[in-house]
XYZ file of C-alpha atoms in Angstrom:
488
model
C 141.167 39.714 91.453
C 139.262 40.592 94.609
C 137.721 43.583 92.875
C 136.259 41.448 90.087
C 134.451 39.316 92.683
C 132.551 42.257 94.143
C 129.693 44.464 93.017
C 127.677 47.383 94.284
C 124.194 48.601 95.018
C 122.578 52.024 94.866
C 119.125 53.571 94.967
C 116.759 56.115 96.475
C 114.813 55.707 99.714
C 111.544 57.620 99.966
C 108.416 57.992 102.091
C 105.088 59.141 100.673
C 106.846 59.998 97.426
C 109.369 62.342 99.086
C 113.118 61.531 99.362
C 114.052 60.432 102.895
C 117.508 61.553 104.097
C 119.332 59.922 106.999
C 118.147 56.343 106.380
C 120.645 53.673 107.436
C 121.249 51.065 104.720
C 123.261 47.998 105.755
C 124.246 44.649 104.251
C 123.405 42.047 106.885
C 126.242 39.901 108.256
C 128.815 42.370 106.908
C 130.315 45.674 108.027
C 129.202 47.415 104.825
C 126.608 50.182 104.860
C 125.670 53.763 103.963
C 123.365 56.623 104.949
C 121.058 58.340 102.439
C 121.825 61.962 101.530
C 119.417 64.909 101.230
C 117.990 63.439 98.023
C 117.437 60.019 99.636
C 120.296 58.558 97.575
C 122.673 55.849 98.796
C 125.426 53.746 97.257
C 127.454 50.841 98.660
C 130.470 49.427 96.832
C 132.756 46.457 97.348
C 130.002 43.969 98.208
C 131.014 40.306 97.748
C 129.058 38.719 94.914
C 126.140 36.494 95.789
C 122.784 36.671 97.511
C 122.610 39.398 100.181
C 119.996 40.856 102.507
C 119.757 44.653 102.609
C 118.223 46.333 105.658
C 116.685 49.838 105.542
C 116.021 51.463 108.929
C 115.103 54.928 110.184
C 113.587 56.245 113.411
C 109.806 56.532 113.126
C 109.586 54.149 110.155
C 109.157 50.398 109.951
C 112.457 48.700 109.003
C 112.457 46.800 105.720
C 114.672 43.976 104.521
C 115.157 43.056 100.887
C 116.969 40.092 99.366
C 119.059 40.847 96.278
C 121.683 39.149 94.159
C 124.966 41.028 93.755
C 126.716 40.314 90.467
C 130.439 40.641 89.879
C 131.491 44.021 88.469
C 127.932 45.378 88.342
C 126.002 47.940 90.392
C 122.440 46.966 91.217
C 119.692 49.608 91.603
C 117.356 48.996 94.548
C 114.886 51.748 95.493
C 112.835 51.448 98.664
C 109.765 53.149 100.151
C 109.382 53.200 103.956
C 106.163 53.507 105.925
C 105.744 55.450 109.156
C 105.145 53.490 112.344
C 103.999 54.338 115.853
C 106.597 53.970 118.584
C 105.162 53.105 122.017
C 107.182 54.562 124.887
C 107.023 54.259 128.629
C 106.210 57.321 130.705
C 108.783 60.046 130.215
C 109.553 63.306 132.000
C 110.420 66.362 129.908
C 112.658 69.001 131.455
C 114.453 72.051 130.133
C 117.856 71.515 128.618
C 120.334 73.960 127.138
C 120.826 73.690 123.396
C 124.118 72.895 121.754
C 125.525 76.191 120.519
C 126.583 74.594 117.256
C 122.946 73.742 116.499
C 121.626 77.247 117.165
C 121.259 79.682 114.268
C 119.140 82.570 115.476
C 118.470 84.119 112.077
C 117.140 80.944 110.388
C 113.517 79.926 110.918
C 111.966 76.790 109.432
C 108.222 76.328 109.031
C 106.107 73.306 108.214
C 103.523 74.114 105.481
C 100.821 72.202 107.380
C 101.045 74.761 110.193
C 99.346 77.272 107.892
C 96.199 75.129 108.075
C 95.950 74.941 111.853
C 97.428 78.106 113.359
C 94.784 80.661 114.460
C 94.583 83.690 112.182
C 96.770 82.145 109.472
C 93.864 81.759 107.058
C 95.612 78.755 105.455
C 98.262 81.137 104.149
C 102.000 80.558 104.447
C 103.003 84.219 104.776
C 100.343 84.907 107.419
C 101.769 82.007 109.419
C 105.205 83.664 109.352
C 103.690 86.809 110.869
C 103.390 84.917 114.162
C 107.190 84.597 114.426
C 109.326 87.000 116.515
C 110.426 90.199 114.777
C 107.854 89.890 111.980
C 104.675 91.957 111.674
C 102.097 92.792 109.005
C 101.269 96.263 107.627
C 97.652 95.697 108.707
C 95.233 92.930 109.666
C 94.211 92.354 106.038
C 97.661 91.878 104.510
C 99.913 88.840 104.107
C 102.953 91.053 103.465
C 105.894 90.793 105.867
C 107.658 93.608 107.682
C 110.896 92.221 109.129
C 112.687 94.275 111.756
C 111.135 97.517 110.578
C 111.954 97.393 106.849
C 109.333 97.450 104.101
C 107.982 94.342 102.343
C 109.980 95.263 99.222
C 113.214 94.563 101.129
C 112.437 90.840 101.445
C 114.020 88.487 98.904
C 111.427 85.836 98.020
C 112.514 82.708 96.140
C 110.475 79.720 94.991
C 112.355 76.754 93.528
C 115.433 78.955 92.874
C 113.401 81.658 91.054
C 113.157 85.176 92.474
C 109.568 86.416 92.802
C 108.804 90.129 93.010
C 105.077 90.021 93.752
C 104.043 86.833 95.623
C 100.605 88.153 96.576
C 96.995 87.650 95.525
C 94.080 90.078 95.901
C 96.339 93.096 96.482
C 98.233 91.459 99.353
C 95.346 89.779 101.149
C 96.681 86.267 100.449
C 99.973 84.877 99.102
C 100.750 82.716 96.076
C 102.112 79.885 98.241
C 99.676 77.003 98.474
C 100.215 74.905 101.640
C 99.238 71.767 99.707
C 101.984 72.366 97.115
C 104.851 73.545 99.353
C 107.381 71.179 100.956
C 109.925 73.439 102.706
C 109.853 77.024 103.979
C 112.991 78.725 105.298
C 113.115 82.334 106.501
C 116.406 84.125 107.148
C 115.782 87.307 109.126
C 119.319 88.633 109.211
C 122.950 87.740 108.710
C 122.218 85.789 105.541
C 125.215 84.671 103.463
C 126.512 86.319 100.307
C 124.694 83.916 97.977
C 121.590 86.018 98.692
C 121.708 89.625 97.513
C 119.803 92.736 96.423
C 117.723 92.919 99.628
C 118.242 94.305 103.130
C 115.779 92.649 105.511
C 115.101 88.960 104.997
C 115.192 85.976 102.651
C 112.221 83.644 102.199
C 113.259 80.442 100.405
C 110.357 78.164 99.415
C 110.501 74.743 97.748
C 107.529 73.099 96.070
C 106.660 69.455 96.587
C 107.508 66.715 94.161
C 104.807 64.286 93.142
C 104.358 60.865 94.686
C 106.073 57.946 92.963
C 103.941 55.257 94.610
C 101.122 55.150 92.051
C 100.333 56.298 88.543
C 97.940 58.977 89.769
C 96.415 60.076 93.074
C 94.680 63.245 94.166
C 92.718 65.202 96.742
C 90.062 67.896 96.734
C 89.348 70.220 99.634
C 87.499 73.460 100.210
C 87.747 76.220 102.792
C 85.849 79.388 103.531
C 87.803 81.254 100.853
C 88.691 78.797 98.084
C 88.646 75.269 96.672
C 91.865 73.346 96.053
C 92.599 70.369 93.774
C 95.850 68.362 93.914
C 96.816 65.607 91.446
C 100.143 63.753 91.483
C 101.822 60.542 90.434
C 104.874 58.898 88.966
C 105.986 59.650 85.424
C 104.562 57.525 82.598
C 106.560 55.324 80.205
C 108.835 54.141 83.050
C 110.584 57.517 83.166
C 112.199 57.911 86.572
C 110.565 60.757 88.511
C 107.168 62.222 89.305
C 104.691 64.996 88.497
C 102.360 67.205 90.528
C 99.485 69.462 89.438
C 97.783 71.855 91.834
C 94.966 74.330 91.245
C 92.869 76.538 93.502
C 90.195 79.193 93.016
C 88.032 81.480 95.082
C 84.290 81.295 94.602
C 83.082 84.700 95.818
C 82.281 85.825 92.293
C 80.815 82.448 91.273
C 78.444 81.947 94.217
C 77.969 85.124 96.218
C 77.711 87.639 93.372
C 74.810 85.937 91.469
C 73.026 85.204 94.754
C 73.396 88.763 96.025
C 72.104 90.263 92.790
C 69.161 87.853 92.389
C 68.136 88.363 96.003
C 68.226 92.142 95.627
C 70.986 92.508 98.202
C 73.091 94.733 95.927
C 71.819 98.204 95.143
C 74.848 100.477 95.314
C 78.263 99.880 93.717
C 79.459 96.331 94.468
C 82.759 94.478 94.153
C 83.524 90.748 94.317
C 87.259 89.901 94.226
C 88.529 86.613 92.827
C 91.752 84.743 92.155
C 92.892 81.452 90.690
C 96.226 79.749 90.124
C 97.584 76.586 88.557
C 100.940 75.111 89.584
C 102.737 72.169 88.017
C 106.051 70.435 88.669
C 107.718 67.568 86.817
C 110.849 65.840 88.127
C 112.877 63.299 86.192
C 116.345 61.779 86.454
C 117.195 59.577 83.478
C 120.922 59.466 84.281
C 122.843 58.659 87.446
C 123.851 61.796 89.326
C 121.548 64.020 87.257
C 118.150 65.401 88.213
C 115.900 67.727 86.199
C 113.014 69.829 87.489
C 110.504 71.686 85.326
C 107.856 73.767 87.061
C 105.392 76.519 86.247
C 102.825 78.779 87.881
C 99.968 80.514 86.092
C 97.786 82.814 88.160
C 95.479 85.804 88.012
C 93.452 87.829 90.466
C 91.205 90.835 90.153
C 87.999 92.594 90.998
C 84.981 93.838 89.061
C 83.073 96.897 90.288
C 79.680 97.652 88.768
C 77.215 100.395 89.661
C 73.948 99.202 91.178
C 70.538 100.001 89.713
C 69.599 102.277 92.580
C 71.993 105.108 93.314
C 71.763 108.746 94.284
C 73.943 110.013 91.419
C 73.196 109.926 87.659
C 76.832 108.985 87.025
C 77.881 105.340 86.713
C 81.172 103.458 86.774
C 82.482 100.073 85.729
C 85.940 98.964 86.857
C 87.732 95.791 85.828
C 91.173 95.060 87.271
C 93.292 91.948 86.663
C 96.794 91.159 87.953
C 98.828 88.219 86.649
C 101.801 86.325 88.080
C 103.429 83.682 85.881
C 106.591 81.629 86.438
C 108.396 78.996 84.377
C 111.600 77.438 85.660
C 113.972 74.643 84.655
C 116.649 73.313 87.016
C 119.435 70.838 86.355
C 121.100 69.274 89.411
C 124.354 67.370 89.027
C 125.884 65.447 91.953
C 128.595 62.987 90.845
C 129.394 62.160 94.486
C 128.515 63.209 98.028
C 131.097 66.035 98.093
C 130.217 68.054 94.981
C 126.958 69.602 93.797
C 126.286 71.745 90.706
C 122.967 73.422 89.884
C 121.897 75.459 86.852
C 118.547 77.270 86.684
C 116.848 78.926 83.707
C 113.655 80.847 84.446
C 111.092 83.342 83.204
C 108.918 85.459 85.475
C 106.127 87.877 84.616
C 104.133 90.205 86.830
C 101.610 92.288 84.937
C 98.075 93.471 84.808
C 95.543 95.744 83.227
C 92.734 97.921 84.495
C 89.768 99.339 82.599
C 87.773 102.216 84.064
C 84.547 103.088 82.247
C 82.358 105.922 83.397
C 79.338 107.894 82.284
C 79.096 111.357 83.788
C 76.470 114.025 83.449
C 77.431 116.834 81.059
C 79.356 119.207 83.398
C 77.853 122.231 81.594
C 74.369 121.264 82.901
C 72.837 121.815 86.324
C 73.042 118.496 88.203
C 70.182 119.383 90.549
C 67.782 119.632 87.613
C 68.371 115.948 86.759
C 68.274 114.551 90.277
C 64.851 112.880 89.975
C 65.024 111.828 86.319
C 64.953 108.136 85.339
C 67.960 106.410 83.770
C 66.327 106.297 80.310
C 65.477 109.992 80.400
C 68.925 111.115 81.496
C 70.923 108.882 79.111
C 71.185 111.467 76.234
C 72.897 113.888 78.625
C 75.599 111.472 79.779
C 79.162 111.704 78.467
C 81.544 108.754 78.266
C 85.014 108.529 79.761
C 87.301 105.484 79.490
C 90.728 104.949 81.003
C 92.860 101.861 80.312
C 96.186 101.080 81.926
C 98.555 98.163 81.437
C 101.779 97.299 83.201
C 104.135 94.374 82.772
C 107.413 93.355 84.344
C 109.345 90.420 82.863
C 112.538 88.766 84.068
C 114.615 86.244 82.108
C 117.234 84.628 84.358
C 120.167 82.256 84.284
C 122.096 81.144 87.365
C 124.724 78.482 88.012
C 125.966 77.658 91.498
C 128.066 74.921 93.064
C 128.907 73.484 96.488
C 132.084 71.610 97.394
C 132.596 69.774 100.680
C 136.292 69.636 101.519
C 138.593 69.111 104.452
C 137.076 68.684 107.879
C 133.516 69.830 107.213
C 134.417 72.936 105.177
C 131.944 74.004 102.474
C 132.955 76.138 99.495
C 130.150 77.785 97.484
C 130.253 79.884 94.317
C 127.706 81.166 91.850
C 127.185 83.413 88.855
C 124.051 84.645 87.110
C 122.414 87.152 84.801
C 118.942 88.716 84.608
C 117.266 90.563 81.741
C 114.630 92.910 83.172
C 111.940 94.472 80.982
C 109.208 96.871 82.076
C 106.261 98.111 80.019
C 103.784 100.818 80.992
C 100.741 101.919 78.957
C 98.139 104.598 79.722
C 95.283 105.115 77.265
C 92.576 107.781 77.688
C 89.329 108.049 75.704
C 86.950 110.993 76.169
C 83.610 111.960 74.718
C 84.309 114.986 72.444
C 82.046 117.257 74.535
C 83.756 116.187 77.759
C 87.173 116.592 76.146
C 86.283 120.116 75.001
C 85.150 121.032 78.515
C 88.283 119.649 80.170
C 90.483 121.197 77.478
C 89.643 124.639 78.808
C 92.058 123.879 81.641
C 95.583 124.771 80.392
C 97.145 121.940 82.454
C 94.855 119.224 81.108
C 96.695 118.271 77.935
C 100.094 117.772 79.595
C 98.731 115.664 82.461
C 96.470 113.213 80.555
C 98.469 112.384 77.430
C 98.655 108.724 76.421
C 101.779 106.907 77.614
C 103.517 103.914 76.001
C 106.945 103.168 77.424
C 109.200 100.074 77.505
C 112.594 99.814 79.202
C 115.098 96.934 79.294
C 117.926 96.484 81.793
C 120.563 93.829 82.472
C 121.591 92.692 85.949
C 124.675 90.609 86.762
C 125.657 88.814 89.962
C 128.482 86.646 91.274
C 129.479 85.412 94.702
C 132.042 83.265 96.495
C 131.819 82.084 100.087
C 133.354 79.432 102.309
C 132.209 78.010 105.616
C 135.307 77.106 107.651
C 134.856 74.641 110.486
C 137.612 75.905 112.805
C 136.969 73.558 115.702
C 134.084 72.086 117.652
C 131.166 74.586 117.861
C 133.137 77.358 116.110
C 132.985 78.257 112.412
C 133.205 81.334 110.195
C 131.513 81.991 106.853
C 133.302 84.754 104.898
C 132.164 85.665 101.408
C 132.297 88.231 98.609
C 129.422 89.241 96.316
C 129.196 91.489 93.259
C 125.940 92.919 91.861
C 125.858 95.166 88.808
């Protein structure tokens, strides 16, 4: 009888469109309350029916009170958005204090994306910001790649929204694919990482992209730096669908501004190259059912360089090089959390890293004396030039499925398990085209034919993985985290 006279309330607390964990939600004049979880979700049951005042409070945010009517046998949904506030303090003295050993994890480093915009030498790049951390260096001053504790960059496991990325770089490693305006969380594990991460030796970089703001239908920003321009659009889903969307795009403008200016001003005479890159990232989040959350995201990007011979050069030969590298990602994630103790996540994804390069060249007939043509004009020497073209294409594709779960049990113990499968496909193409006269000249070398044959090769492999681990909370400040992993 008492149960029928009570109801419940649930909802999500956010700030600036992002879920806000740790918010205290209380029913005034009662002992009932709850604290929001990592997704900003709260739920309070057993509330006596009638008009109640709910209070939302969190340090650094203005408290909010909301009056609601609790109906018998029903659960009311009440979402709330908090605003930051300034807290005025008296004079304080800061002194050194030892850290609680239970809060210290030496191998885990967290980074705020905004730090990439302000740290000296970071160049508004997330990976370059990580190079300032202890134990991490770069191969050279022009690379955003990471060398962790002496191992190569290929021994770092890089994950974005639960999808493994093999080549997270732009412009041959000069800048990374991670846009500070689109990233929400960055975690770097430099050693001792648990069994749920595998297939690498040095480090794990786990990156999460932002979710769009749910405050308005659409909002955006446009900014430009020395290297690129960046556009961000975001908003809540249309048609009253619970969730949000975010669209982000950036592009360099070396080739758009500097190249035409340099050529028109006569600044380019010899061979010149103007690199460029662009990317588009999108993320849609929606949760039509209680306890369920769906994320769909994608990244489309390309970078390359064009090299063209100038009008004035000391050699009659000429070259034209076009190189493009592509990185594309599509991922879908389903999160299921029926209560605060159990979490299940399934991810389906597709990743592609590929590119093509075209090398075109005109060379003087090797049977002629080059010195005799040194002072000839381009029009005069054209009949004596032979063409050579070399095209190469490479492509790596990965189709993935992974399901993992977390279970909180006992006194703070966490059990985790996961299983997954990858289909890996590689394609490599080499295509050579020679002028018949040049081919006849090169054919006189007995090793020529075997070394320059066309190549077209595709290979497909399967990769399987499974892991089980459990974090045991033995007693205060002491825990162990054993686990077993299988990769095949």
